[in-house]
Short mmCIF file of C-alpha atoms in Angstrom, two decimals:
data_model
loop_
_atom_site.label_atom_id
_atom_site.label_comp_id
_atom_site.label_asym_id
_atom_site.label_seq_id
_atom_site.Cartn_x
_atom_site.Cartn_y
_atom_site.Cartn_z
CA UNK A 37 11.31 4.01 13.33
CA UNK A 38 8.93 6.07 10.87
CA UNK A 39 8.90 6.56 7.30
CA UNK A 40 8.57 10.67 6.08
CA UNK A 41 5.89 11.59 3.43
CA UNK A 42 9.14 11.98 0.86
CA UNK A 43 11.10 7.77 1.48
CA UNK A 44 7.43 6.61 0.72
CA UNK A 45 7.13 8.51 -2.26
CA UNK A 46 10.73 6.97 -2.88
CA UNK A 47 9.44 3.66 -2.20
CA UNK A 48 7.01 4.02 -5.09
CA UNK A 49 10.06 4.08 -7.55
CA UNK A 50 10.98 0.76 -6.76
CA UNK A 51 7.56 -1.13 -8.18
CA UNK A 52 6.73 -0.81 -12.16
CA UNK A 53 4.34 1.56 -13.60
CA UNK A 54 3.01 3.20 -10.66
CA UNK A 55 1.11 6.48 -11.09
CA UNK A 56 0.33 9.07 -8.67
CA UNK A 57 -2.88 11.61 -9.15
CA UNK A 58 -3.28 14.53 -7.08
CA UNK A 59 -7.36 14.27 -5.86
CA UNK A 60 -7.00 17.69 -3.26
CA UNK A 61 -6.60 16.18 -0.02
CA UNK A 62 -5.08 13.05 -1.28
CA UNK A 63 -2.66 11.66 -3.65
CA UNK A 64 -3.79 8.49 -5.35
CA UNK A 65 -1.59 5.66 -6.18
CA UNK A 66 -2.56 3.39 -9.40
CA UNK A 67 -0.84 0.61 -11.47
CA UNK A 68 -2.53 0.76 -15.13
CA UNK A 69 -5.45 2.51 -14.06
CA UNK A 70 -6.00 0.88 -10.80
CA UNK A 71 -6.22 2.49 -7.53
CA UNK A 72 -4.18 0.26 -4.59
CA UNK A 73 -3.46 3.09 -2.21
CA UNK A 74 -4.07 6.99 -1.41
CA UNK A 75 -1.32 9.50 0.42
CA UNK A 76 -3.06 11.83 2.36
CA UNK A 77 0.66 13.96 3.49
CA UNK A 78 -1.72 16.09 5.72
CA UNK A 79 -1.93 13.57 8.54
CA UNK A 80 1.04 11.95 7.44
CA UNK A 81 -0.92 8.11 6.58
CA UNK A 82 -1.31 5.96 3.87
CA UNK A 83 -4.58 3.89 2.66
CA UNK A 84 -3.38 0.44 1.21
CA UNK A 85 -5.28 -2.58 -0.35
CA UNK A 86 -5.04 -5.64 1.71
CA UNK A 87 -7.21 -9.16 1.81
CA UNK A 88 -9.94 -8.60 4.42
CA UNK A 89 -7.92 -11.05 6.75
CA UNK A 90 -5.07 -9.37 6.56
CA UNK A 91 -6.92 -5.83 7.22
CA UNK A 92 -8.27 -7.70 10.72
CA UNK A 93 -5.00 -9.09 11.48
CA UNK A 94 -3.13 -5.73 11.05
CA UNK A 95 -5.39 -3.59 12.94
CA UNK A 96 -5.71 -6.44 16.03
CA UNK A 97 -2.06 -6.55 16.51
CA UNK A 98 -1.03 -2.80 16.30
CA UNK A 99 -4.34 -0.27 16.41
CA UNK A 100 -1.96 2.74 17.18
CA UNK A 101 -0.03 1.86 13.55
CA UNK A 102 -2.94 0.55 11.37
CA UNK A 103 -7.04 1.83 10.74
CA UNK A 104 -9.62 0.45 9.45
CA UNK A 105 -10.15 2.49 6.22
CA UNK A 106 -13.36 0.54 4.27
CA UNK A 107 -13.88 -2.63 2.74
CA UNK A 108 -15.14 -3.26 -0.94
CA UNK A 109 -15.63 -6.74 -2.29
CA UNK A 110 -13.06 -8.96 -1.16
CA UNK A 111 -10.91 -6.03 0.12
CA UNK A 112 -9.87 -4.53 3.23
CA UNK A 113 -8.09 -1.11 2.99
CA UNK A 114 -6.17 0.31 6.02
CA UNK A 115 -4.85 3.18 6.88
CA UNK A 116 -1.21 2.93 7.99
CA UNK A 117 0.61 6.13 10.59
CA UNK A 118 4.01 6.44 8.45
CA UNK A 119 5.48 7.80 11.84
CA UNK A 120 4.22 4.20 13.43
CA UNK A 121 6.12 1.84 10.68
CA UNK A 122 9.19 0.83 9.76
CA UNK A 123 10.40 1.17 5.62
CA UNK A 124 10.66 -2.51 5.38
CA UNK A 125 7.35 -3.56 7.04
CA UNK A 126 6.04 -0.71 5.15
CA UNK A 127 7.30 -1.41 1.74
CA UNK A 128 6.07 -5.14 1.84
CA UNK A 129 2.36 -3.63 2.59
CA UNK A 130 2.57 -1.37 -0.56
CA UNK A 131 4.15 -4.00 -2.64
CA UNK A 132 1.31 -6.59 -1.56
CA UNK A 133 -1.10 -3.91 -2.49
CA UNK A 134 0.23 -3.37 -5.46
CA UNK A 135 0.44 -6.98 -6.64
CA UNK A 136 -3.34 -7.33 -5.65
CA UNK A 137 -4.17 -4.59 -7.99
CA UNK A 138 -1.16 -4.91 -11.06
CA UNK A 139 -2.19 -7.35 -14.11
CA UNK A 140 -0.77 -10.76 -13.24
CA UNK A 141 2.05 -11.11 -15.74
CA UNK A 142 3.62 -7.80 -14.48
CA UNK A 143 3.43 -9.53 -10.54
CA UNK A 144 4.74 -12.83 -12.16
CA UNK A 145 7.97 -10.50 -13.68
CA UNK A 146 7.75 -8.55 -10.26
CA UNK A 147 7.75 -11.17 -8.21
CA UNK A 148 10.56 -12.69 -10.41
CA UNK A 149 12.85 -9.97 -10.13
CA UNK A 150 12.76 -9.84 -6.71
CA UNK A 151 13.26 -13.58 -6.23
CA UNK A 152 10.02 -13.83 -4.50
CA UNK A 153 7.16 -16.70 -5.14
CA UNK A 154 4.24 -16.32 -5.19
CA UNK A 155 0.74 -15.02 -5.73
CA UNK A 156 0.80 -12.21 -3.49
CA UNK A 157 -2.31 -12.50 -1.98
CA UNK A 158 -4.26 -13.76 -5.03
#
């Protein structure tokens, strides 16, 4: 179990149009412009978007894998120990962040692709 700083960067590849800045301490992730999770390769952890229910449910279940990070409208982010998580468990949290950030036709043709329906989280 655990997922190194480089087969999450790997994972990345596999969901359209993601960018990655470099803010210092931090790498943010963004689909078109907007922000669903940070890389902070430091500490080895992730922030992801998630619905504020799924932020409690997370962090109840497995506080030595999963953080509170902040919460912003109708958002809970969490922090996520990459050495803590398997690459499919993983993957699904970054994909469900990224479909609550990504325009809806892109999740739609996402979503499609994968064989997946849905409305991740929306």
């Amino acid at each position: 179990m655990g997922v190194s700083v480089d087969e999450f960067l790997q994972m990345l590849n596999k969901l359209p149009e993601v960018a990655q800045s470099d803010g210092g301490e931090w790498v943010s992730l963004k689909v078109r412009g907007k922000g669903f999770g940070y890389l902070w390769e430091r500490t080895e952890t992730v922030g992801l978007k998630a619905t504020i229910d799924e932020q409690i449910a997370l962090v109840a279940e497995r506080p030595e894998v999963f953080e509170v990070q902040f919460t912003t409208g109708r958002f809970g982010w969490v922090v996520v120990h990459l050495d803590k998580i398997d690459s499919d468990e993983l993957f699904e949290l970054v994909a469900e962040a990224w479909c609550l950030t990504a325009p809806r036709q892109m999740v739609d043709a996402f979503e499609a692709e994968l064989g997946v329906a849905g409305g991740a989280g929306r």
